[in-house]
Short mmCIF file of C-alpha atoms and ligand atoms in Angstrom, two decimals:
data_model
loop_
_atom_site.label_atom_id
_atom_site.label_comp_id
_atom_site.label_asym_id
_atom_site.label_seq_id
_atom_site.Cartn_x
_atom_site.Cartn_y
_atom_site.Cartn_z
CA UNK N 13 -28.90 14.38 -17.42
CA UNK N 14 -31.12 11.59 -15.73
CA UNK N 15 -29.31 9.16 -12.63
CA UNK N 16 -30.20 6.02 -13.29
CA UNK N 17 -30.96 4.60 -9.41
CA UNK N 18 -28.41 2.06 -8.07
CA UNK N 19 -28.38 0.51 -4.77
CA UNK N 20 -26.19 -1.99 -3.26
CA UNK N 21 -28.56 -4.95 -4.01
CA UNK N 22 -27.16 -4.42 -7.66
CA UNK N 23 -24.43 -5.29 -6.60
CA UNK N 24 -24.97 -9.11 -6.24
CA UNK N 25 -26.76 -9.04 -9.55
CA UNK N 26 -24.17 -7.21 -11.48
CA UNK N 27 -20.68 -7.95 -10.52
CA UNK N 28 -18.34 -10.52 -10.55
CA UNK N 29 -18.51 -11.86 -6.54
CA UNK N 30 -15.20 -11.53 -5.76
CA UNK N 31 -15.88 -8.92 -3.17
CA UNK N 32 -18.26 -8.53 -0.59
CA UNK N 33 -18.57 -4.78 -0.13
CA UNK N 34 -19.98 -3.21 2.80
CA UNK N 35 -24.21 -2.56 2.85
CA UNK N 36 -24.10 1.24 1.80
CA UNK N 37 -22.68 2.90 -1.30
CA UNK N 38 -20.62 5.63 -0.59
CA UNK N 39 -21.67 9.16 -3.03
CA UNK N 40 -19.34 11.77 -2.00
CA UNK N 41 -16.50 12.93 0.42
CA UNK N 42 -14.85 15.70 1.71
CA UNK N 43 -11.02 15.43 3.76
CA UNK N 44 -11.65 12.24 6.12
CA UNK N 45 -15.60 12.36 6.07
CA UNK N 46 -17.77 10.12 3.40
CA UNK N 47 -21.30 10.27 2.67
CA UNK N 48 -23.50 7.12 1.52
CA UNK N 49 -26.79 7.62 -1.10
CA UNK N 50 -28.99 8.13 2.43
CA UNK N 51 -26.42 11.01 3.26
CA UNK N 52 -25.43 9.96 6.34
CA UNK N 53 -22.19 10.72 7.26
CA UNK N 54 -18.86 8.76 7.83
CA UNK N 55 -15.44 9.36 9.39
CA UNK N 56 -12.82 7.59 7.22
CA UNK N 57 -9.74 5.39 8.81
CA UNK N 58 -9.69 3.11 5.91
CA UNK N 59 -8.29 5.71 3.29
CA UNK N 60 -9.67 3.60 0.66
CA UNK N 61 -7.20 1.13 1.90
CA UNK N 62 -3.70 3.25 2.22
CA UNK N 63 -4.66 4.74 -0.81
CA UNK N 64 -6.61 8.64 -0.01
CA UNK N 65 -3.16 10.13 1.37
CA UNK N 66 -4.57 13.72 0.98
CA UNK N 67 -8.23 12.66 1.95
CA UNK N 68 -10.97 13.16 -0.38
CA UNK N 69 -11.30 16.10 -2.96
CA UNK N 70 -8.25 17.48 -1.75
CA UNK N 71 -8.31 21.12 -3.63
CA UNK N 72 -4.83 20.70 -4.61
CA UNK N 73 -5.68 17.20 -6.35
CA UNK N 74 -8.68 18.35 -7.92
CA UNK N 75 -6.62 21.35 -9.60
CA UNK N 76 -3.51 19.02 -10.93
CA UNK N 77 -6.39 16.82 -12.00
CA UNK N 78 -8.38 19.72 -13.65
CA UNK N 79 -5.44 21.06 -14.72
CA UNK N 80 -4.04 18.23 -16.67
CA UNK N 81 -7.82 17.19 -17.96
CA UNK N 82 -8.14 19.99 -19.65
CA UNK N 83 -4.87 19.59 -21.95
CA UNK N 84 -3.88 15.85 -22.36
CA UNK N 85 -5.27 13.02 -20.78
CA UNK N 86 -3.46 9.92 -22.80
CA UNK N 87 -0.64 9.81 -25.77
CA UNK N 88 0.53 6.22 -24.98
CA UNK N 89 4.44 5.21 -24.34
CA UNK N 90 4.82 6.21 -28.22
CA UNK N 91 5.48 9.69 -26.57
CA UNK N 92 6.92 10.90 -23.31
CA UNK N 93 5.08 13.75 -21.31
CA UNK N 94 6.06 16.21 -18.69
CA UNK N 95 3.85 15.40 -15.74
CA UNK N 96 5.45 11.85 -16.32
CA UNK N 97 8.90 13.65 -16.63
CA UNK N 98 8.39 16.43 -13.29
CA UNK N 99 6.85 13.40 -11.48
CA UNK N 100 10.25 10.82 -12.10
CA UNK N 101 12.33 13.64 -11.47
CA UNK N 102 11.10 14.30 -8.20
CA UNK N 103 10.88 10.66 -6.80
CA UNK N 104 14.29 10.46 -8.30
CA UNK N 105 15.52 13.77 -6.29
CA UNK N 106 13.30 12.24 -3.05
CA UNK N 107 14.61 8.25 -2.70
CA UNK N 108 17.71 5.97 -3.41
CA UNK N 109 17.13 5.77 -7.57
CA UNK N 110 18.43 7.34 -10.42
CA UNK N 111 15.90 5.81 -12.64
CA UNK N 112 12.05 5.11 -13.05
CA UNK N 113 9.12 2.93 -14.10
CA UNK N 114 5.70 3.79 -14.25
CA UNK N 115 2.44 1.51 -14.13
CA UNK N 116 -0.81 1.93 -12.74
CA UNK N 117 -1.16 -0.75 -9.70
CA UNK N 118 0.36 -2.23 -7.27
CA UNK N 119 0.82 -5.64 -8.88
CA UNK N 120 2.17 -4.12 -11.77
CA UNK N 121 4.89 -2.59 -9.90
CA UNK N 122 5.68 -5.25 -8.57
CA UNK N 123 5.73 -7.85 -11.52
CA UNK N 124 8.11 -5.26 -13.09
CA UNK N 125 10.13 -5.07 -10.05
CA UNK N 126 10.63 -9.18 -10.54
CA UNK N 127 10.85 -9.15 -14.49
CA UNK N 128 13.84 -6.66 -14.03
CA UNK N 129 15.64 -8.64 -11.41
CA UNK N 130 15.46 -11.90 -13.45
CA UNK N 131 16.45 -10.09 -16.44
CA UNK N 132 19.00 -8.56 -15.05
CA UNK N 133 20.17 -11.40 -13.29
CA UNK N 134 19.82 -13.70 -16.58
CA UNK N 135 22.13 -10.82 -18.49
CA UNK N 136 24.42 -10.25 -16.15
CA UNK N 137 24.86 -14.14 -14.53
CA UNK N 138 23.45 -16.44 -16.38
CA UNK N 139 19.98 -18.27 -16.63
CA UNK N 140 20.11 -20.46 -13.53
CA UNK N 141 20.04 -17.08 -11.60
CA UNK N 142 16.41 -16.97 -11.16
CA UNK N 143 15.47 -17.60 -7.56
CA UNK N 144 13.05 -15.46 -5.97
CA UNK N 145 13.12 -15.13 -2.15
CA UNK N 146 10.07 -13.60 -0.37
CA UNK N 147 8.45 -13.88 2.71
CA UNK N 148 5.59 -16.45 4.56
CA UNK N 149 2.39 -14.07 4.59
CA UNK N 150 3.67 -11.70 2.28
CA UNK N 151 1.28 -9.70 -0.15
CA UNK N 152 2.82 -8.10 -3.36
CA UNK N 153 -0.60 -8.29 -5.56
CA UNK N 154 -3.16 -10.34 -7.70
CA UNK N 155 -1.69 -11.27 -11.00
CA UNK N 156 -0.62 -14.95 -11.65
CA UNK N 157 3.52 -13.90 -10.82
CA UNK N 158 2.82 -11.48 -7.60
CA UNK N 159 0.49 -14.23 -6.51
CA UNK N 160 3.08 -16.42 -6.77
CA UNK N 161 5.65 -14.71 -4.83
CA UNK N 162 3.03 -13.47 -1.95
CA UNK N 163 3.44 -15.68 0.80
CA UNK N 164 -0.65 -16.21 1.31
CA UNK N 165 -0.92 -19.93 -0.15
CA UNK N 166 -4.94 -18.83 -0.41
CA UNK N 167 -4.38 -16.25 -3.11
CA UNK N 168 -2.31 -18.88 -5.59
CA UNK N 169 -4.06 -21.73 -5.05
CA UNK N 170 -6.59 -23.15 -7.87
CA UNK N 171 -5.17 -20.64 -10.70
CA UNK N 172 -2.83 -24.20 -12.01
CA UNK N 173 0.54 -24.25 -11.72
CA UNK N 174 2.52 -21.01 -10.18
CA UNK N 175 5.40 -19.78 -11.02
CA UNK N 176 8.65 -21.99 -10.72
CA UNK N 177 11.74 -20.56 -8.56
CA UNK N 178 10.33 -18.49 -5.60
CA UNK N 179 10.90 -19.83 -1.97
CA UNK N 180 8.92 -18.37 1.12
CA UNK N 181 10.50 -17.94 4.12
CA UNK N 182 9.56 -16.20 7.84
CA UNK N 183 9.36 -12.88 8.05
CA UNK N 184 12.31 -11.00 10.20
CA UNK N 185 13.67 -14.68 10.46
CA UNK N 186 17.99 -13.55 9.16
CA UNK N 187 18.51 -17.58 9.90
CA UNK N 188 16.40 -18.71 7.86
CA UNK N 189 16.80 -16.25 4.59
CA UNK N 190 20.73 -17.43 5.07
CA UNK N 191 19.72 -21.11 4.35
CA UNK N 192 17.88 -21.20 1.65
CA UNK N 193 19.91 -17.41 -0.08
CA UNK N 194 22.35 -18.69 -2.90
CA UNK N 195 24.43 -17.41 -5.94
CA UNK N 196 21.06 -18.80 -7.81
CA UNK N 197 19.51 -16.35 -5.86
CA UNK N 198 18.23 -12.97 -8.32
CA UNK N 199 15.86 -10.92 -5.90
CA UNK N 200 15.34 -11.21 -2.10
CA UNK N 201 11.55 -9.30 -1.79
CA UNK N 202 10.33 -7.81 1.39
CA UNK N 203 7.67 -5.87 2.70
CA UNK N 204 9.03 -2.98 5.12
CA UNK N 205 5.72 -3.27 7.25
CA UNK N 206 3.55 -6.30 5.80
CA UNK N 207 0.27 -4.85 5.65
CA UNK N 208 -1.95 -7.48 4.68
CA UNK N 209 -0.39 -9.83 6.41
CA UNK N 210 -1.16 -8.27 9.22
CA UNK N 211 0.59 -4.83 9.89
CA UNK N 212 4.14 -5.91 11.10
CA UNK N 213 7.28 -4.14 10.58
CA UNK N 214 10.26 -5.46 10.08
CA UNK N 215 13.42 -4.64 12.63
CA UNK N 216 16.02 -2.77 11.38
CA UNK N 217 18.48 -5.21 11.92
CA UNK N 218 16.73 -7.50 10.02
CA UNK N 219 16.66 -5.61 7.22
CA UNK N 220 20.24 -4.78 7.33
CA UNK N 221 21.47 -8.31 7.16
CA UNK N 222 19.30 -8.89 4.35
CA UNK N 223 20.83 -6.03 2.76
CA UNK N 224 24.51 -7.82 3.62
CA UNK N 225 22.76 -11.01 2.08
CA UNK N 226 21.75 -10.01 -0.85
CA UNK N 227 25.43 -7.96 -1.24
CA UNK N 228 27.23 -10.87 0.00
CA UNK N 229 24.81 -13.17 -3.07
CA UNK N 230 24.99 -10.45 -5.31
CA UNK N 231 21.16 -10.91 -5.49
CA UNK N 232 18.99 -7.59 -5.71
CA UNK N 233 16.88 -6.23 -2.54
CA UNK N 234 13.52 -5.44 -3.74
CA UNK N 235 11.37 -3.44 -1.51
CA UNK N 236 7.79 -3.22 -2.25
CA UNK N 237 6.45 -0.10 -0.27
CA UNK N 238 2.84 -0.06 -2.13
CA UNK N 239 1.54 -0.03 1.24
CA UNK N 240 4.18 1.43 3.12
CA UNK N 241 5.50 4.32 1.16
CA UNK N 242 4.70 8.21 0.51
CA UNK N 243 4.59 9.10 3.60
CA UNK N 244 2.43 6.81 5.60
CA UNK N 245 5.28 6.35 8.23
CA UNK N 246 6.11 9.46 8.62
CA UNK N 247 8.96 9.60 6.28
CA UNK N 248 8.29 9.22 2.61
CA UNK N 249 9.34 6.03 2.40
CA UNK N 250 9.57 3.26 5.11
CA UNK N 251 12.92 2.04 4.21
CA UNK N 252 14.28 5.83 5.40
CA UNK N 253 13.83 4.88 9.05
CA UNK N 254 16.27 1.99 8.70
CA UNK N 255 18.71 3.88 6.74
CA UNK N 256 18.67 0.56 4.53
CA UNK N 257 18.12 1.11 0.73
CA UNK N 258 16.99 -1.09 -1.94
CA UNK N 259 18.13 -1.99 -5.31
CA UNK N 260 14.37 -1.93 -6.88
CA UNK N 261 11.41 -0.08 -4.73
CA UNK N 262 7.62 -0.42 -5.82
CA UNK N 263 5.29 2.75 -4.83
CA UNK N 264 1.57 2.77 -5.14
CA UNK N 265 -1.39 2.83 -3.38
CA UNK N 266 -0.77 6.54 -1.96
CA UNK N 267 1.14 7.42 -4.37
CA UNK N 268 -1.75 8.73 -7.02
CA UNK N 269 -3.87 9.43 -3.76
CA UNK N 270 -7.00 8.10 -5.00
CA UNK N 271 -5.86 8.19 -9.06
CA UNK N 272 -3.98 4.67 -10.36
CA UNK N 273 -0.43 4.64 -10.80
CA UNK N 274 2.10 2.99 -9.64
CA UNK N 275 6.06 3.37 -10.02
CA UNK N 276 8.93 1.15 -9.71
CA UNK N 277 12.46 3.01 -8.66
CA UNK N 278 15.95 1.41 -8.87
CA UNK N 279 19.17 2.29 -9.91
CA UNK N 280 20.54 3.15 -13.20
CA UNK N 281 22.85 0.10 -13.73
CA UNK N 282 19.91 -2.24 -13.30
CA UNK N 283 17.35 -0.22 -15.32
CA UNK N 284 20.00 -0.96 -18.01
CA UNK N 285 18.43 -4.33 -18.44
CA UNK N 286 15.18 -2.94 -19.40
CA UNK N 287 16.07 -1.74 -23.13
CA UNK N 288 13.59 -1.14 -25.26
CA UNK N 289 10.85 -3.25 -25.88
CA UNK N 290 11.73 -5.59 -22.92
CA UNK N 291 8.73 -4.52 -21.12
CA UNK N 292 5.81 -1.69 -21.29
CA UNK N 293 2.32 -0.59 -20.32
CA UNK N 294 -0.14 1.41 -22.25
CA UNK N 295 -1.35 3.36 -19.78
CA UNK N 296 2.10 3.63 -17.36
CA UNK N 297 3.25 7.11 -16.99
CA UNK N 298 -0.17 8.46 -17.88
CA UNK N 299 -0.09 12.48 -17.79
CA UNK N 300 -3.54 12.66 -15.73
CA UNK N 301 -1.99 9.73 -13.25
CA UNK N 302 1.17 11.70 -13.15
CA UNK N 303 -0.02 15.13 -12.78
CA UNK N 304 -1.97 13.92 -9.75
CA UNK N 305 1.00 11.98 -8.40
CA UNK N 306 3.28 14.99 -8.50
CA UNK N 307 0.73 17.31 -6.49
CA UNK N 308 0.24 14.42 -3.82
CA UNK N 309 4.10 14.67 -3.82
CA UNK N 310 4.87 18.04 -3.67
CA UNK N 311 2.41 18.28 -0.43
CA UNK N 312 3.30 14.93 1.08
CA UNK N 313 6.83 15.34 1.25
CA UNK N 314 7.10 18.20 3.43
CA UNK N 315 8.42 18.68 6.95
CA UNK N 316 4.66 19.64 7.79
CA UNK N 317 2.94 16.47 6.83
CA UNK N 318 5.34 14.00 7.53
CA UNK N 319 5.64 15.05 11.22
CA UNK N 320 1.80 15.52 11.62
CA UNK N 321 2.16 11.77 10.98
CA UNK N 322 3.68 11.07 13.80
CA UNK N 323 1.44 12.98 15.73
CA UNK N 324 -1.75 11.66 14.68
CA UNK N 325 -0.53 8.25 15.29
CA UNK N 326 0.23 9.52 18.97
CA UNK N 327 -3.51 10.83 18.93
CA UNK N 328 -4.90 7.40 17.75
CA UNK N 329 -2.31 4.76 19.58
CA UNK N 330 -3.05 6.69 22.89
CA UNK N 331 -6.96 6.67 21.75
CA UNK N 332 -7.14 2.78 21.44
CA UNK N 333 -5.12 2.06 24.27
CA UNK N 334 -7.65 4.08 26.49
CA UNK N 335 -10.21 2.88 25.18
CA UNK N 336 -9.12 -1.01 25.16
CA UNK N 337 -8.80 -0.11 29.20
CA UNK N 338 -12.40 0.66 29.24
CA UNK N 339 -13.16 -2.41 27.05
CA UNK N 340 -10.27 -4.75 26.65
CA UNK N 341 -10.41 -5.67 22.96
CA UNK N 342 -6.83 -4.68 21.74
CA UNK N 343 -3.67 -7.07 23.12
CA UNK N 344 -1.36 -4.26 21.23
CA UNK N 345 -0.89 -1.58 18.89
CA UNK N 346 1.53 -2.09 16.06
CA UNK N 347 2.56 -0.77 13.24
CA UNK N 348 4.28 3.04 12.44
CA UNK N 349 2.80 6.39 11.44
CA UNK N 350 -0.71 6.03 9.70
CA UNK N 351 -0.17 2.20 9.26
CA UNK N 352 -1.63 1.05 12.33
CA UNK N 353 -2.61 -2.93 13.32
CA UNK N 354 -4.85 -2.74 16.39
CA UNK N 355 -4.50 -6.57 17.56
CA UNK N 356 -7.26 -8.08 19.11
CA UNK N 357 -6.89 -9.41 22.57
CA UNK N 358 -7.80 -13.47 22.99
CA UNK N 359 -12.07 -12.85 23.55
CA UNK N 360 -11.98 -10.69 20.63
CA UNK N 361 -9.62 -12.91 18.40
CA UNK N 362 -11.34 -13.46 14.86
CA UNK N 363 -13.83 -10.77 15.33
CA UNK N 364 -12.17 -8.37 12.87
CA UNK N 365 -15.08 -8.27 10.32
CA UNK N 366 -17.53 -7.95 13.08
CA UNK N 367 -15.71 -4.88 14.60
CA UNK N 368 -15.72 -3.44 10.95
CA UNK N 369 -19.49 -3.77 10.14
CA UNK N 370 -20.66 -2.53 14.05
CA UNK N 371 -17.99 0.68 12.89
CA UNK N 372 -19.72 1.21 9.90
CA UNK N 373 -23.05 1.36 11.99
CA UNK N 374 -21.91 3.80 13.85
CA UNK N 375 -20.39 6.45 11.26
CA UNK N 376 -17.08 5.32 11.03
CA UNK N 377 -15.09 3.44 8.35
CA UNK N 378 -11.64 0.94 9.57
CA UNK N 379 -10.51 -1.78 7.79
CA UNK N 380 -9.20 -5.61 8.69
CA UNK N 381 -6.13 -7.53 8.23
CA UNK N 382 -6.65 -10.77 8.75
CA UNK N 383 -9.69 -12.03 11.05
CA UNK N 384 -7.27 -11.02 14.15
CA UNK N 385 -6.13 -7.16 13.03
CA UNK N 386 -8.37 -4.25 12.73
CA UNK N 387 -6.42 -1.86 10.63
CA UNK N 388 -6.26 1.70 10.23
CA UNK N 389 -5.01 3.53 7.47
CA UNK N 390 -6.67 7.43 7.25
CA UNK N 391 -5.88 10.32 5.04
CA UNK N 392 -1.87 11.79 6.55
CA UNK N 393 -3.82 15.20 6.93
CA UNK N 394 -7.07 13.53 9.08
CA UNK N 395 -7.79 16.62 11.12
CA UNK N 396 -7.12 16.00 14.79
CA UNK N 397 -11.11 16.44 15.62
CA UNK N 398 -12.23 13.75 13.51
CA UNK N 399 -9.47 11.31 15.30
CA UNK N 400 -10.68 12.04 18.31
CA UNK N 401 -14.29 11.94 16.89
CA UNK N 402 -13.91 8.59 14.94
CA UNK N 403 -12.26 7.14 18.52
CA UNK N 404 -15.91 7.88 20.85
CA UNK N 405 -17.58 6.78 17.07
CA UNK N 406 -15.72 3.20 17.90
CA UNK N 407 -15.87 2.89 21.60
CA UNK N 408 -19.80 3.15 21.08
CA UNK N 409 -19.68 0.44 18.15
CA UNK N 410 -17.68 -2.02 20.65
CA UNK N 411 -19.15 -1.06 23.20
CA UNK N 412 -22.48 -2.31 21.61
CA UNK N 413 -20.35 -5.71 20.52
CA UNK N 414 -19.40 -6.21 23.60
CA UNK N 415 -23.34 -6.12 24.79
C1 LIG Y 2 -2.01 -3.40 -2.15
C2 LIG Y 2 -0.68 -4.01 -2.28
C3 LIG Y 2 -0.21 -4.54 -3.50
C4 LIG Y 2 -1.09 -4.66 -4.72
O1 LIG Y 2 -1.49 -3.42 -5.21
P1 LIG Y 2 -2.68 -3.37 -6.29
O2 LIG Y 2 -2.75 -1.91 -6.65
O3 LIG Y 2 -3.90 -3.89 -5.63
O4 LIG Y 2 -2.27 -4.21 -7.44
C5 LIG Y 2 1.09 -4.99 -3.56
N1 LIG Y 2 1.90 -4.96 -2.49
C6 LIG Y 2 1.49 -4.48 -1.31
C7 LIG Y 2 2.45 -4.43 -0.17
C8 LIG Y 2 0.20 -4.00 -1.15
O5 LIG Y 2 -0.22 -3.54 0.04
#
C-alpha cells in the first residue's frame, strides 16, 4: 500500500472553508493522548467535542466494532438487526421511554424529535398546534429546521426564509416561557446544560415548571441531551439529576463514542404518530453504529464510571481554580461532570481561541464556547495522571499568554 502525503496546507486547497481546523493533523490516539503526523504528543480535553466518551481505541470499542465488521455492516431500514434491537432495548431499560428512533447525528435527532411533536400534535389537536418554543442561544444542530429552532440568529441567517412557528425565549427565564406558552403550543425544547451556548445548566426548578407548562399546555417537553447525555454528568442522562423527564429525548454525540449515531427516545403513545413511512433514514439504526453504541453503553452506565465522573471533575474544577489563583484568567467554573465552562475573567474576556491555539502548543487539546468560555469535555475514563498532567500542560500555555 503507498500513503499518499497530506498535510494541513491541503486543507485550504481541498475543502469546503467552513472550518478552520487547528495547524496539525492528528494520526493516531490512545485513551486521552493524540498524536499529530510529527508524532508529538497531545493530552485530549476536547473529546472530539463531547463525543470520545471511552477515549480513543478503547479495546472494548474496537472489539464491538471488529466484531460487528466482520458479519454485517449495512441492510437498510428494509430489515431490522439485533445490535439495533440489544442497543433500543437497553436505552429503553436505562431512561424514561418505551420506544426508539435511530439516526446518525445530532441534528437528525433532533429534526425527528420536532417532526414527531408537530405530527403528533397535528393528529391529535389539530393543525394550528404547531408552535415551537426553544431557547435564546440554544444549539440543536445544522440543518435548515434545527437551525431554525437554535437560538444563535448567526447559524440561520442568509440560508432564506426559516422555518415559520418557533419562538426563542431566555434560558431558565419560567416568566417568560409562561407568556408566550399556549394551547398552539406542540413542543417546548430545552437544552439541560447548553453547551454551545456556553456551558450553562439549567436549575432544577426551572425545569420543573416547564415540565408543569408543557402539562398544564398539553405541549410535549423535548430534551435534547446530544451534548449532555451518556454519562457526561455523571448520571447517564442530565435530566436524572432533576428527577424531571421528558416526553421526547435526543442522544448523540457520546453516544456512538467516536462512531455516528444518534437516537431519539420518547414514549410509546407519541411514537404512535410515527407509522410507517412518516419518516426514515437509510443509515439510522445501522448494525456497526449500534454495535458500537451498545458497548459504549454497557461500560458507561455503570456505578464505576459514572462516579469517576464526578471525581475527575473534582480533580479538574479544583485544578483551574488553583491555577486561575496563580494567574487570574477564570471568573468561574460551571458546568457538571465532564461538561465543564471555564469562564474567563474580564482581562481575559474574548481570548477563548487564543487560549486554545497557545494549549495546542503546549501538548494539550480544550475546546471554546463562545469567545468568553474555554470548554472542556475529555474522555469519562481520562486517567487521573493525565488531568493533572494536561492542568501544568495549561498553566505553562497561559502562563506564556499572559507574557
Ligand atoms: C452537537 C449538538 C447538536 C448537533 O449534533 P450534530 O451531530 O453535529 O448534528 C445538537 N444539539 C446539541 C445540544 C449539540 O451539542
Amino acid at each position: 500500500m503507498h500513503a499518499t502525503q497530506v498535510t494541513r496546507s491541503d486543507f485550504d486547497r481541498l475543502m469546503v472553508p467552513n472550518y478552520a481546523p487547528v495547524d496539525m493533523i492528528p494520526v493516531r490516539g490512545e485513551g486521552s493522548r493524540v498524536w499529530d503526523q510529527e508524532g508529538r504528543e497531545y493530552i485530549d480535553l476536547a473529546g472530539g467535542i463531547a463525543v470520545n466518551a471511552l477515549g480513543h481505541a478503547h479495546p472494548g470499542m474496537l472489539e464491538a466494532l471488529t466484531d460487528q465488521a466482520g458479519k454485517l455492516w449495512h441492510v437498510s431500514n428494509v430489515l431490522t438487526n439485533e445490535p439495533a434491537l440489544r442497543l433500543a432495548s437497553k436505552l429503553i431499560a436505562a431512561t424514561f421511554a418505551d420506544r426508539v428512533f435511530f439516526a446518525n447525528s445530532g441534528a437528525e435527532a433532533n429534526e425527528a424529535a420536532f417532526k414527531l411533536a408537530r405530527r403528533w400534535a397535528h393528529d391529535t389537536a389539530g393543525a394550528q398546534k404547531n408552535q415551537i418554543i426553544a431557547c435564546t442561544n440554544s444549539f440543536h444542530g445544522r440543518t435548515l429546521f434545527t437551525v431554525s429552532v437554535g437560538g444563535q440568529p448567526k447559524y440561520s441567517q442568509g440560508f432564506g426564509p426559516a422555518l415559520e412557528g418557533i419562538s426563542h425565549v431566555p434560558y431558565n427565564d419560567i416568566a417568560a416561557l409562561e407568556q408566550v406558552i399556549s394551547a398552539e403550543t406542540c413542543a417546548v425544547v430545552i437544552e439541560p446544560i447548553q453547551g454551545e451556548g456556553g456551558v450553562i445548566p439549567a436549575d432544577h426548578e426551572y425545569l420543573a415548571a416547564v415540565r408543569k407548562l408543557c402539562d398544564q399546555y398539553n405541549a410535549l417537553l423535548i430534551f435534547d441531551e446530544v451534548q449532555s447525555g451518556m454519562g457526561r454528568t455523571g448520571k447517564l442522562f442530565a435530566y436524572m439529576h432533576s428527577g424531571v423527564e421528558p416526553d421526547i429525548l435526543t442522544s448523540a454525540k457520546s453516544l456512538g463514542g467516536g462512531f455516528p449515531i444518534s437516537a431519539m427516545l420518547t414514549r410509546e403513545s407519541i411514537a404512535a404518530h410515527f407509522g410507517v413511512g412518516t419518516h426514515g433514514s437509510t443509515y439510522g439504526g445501522n448494525p456497526l453504529g449500534c454495535a458500537v453504541a451498545e458497548r459504549v453503553l454497557d461500560i458507561v452506565n455503570t456505578e464505576e464510571v459514572l462516579r469517576g465522573v464526578e471525581r475527575r471533575y473534582q480533580l479538574l474544577a479544583d485544578g483551574l481554580m488553583a491555577l486561575s489563583h496563580d494567574i487570574p484568567v477564570f471568573e468561574s467554573i460551571r458546568g457538571k461532570g465532564l461538561l465543564i465552562g471555564a469562564v474567563l475573567s474580564e482581562a481575559w474576556r474574548g481570548q477563548a481561541r487564543q487560549i486554545q491555539e497557545a494549549a495546542q502548543k503546549e501538548g494539550l487539546l480544550v475546546l471554546q464556547a463562545g469567545a468568553d468560555v474555554m470548554r472542556l469535555a475529555p474522555s469519562l475514563i481520562i486517567p487521573e495522571a493525565d488531568i493533572a498532567e494536561a492542568l501544568q500542560r495549561l498553566r505553562k500555555a497561559l502562563a506564556g499568554l499572559a507574557g
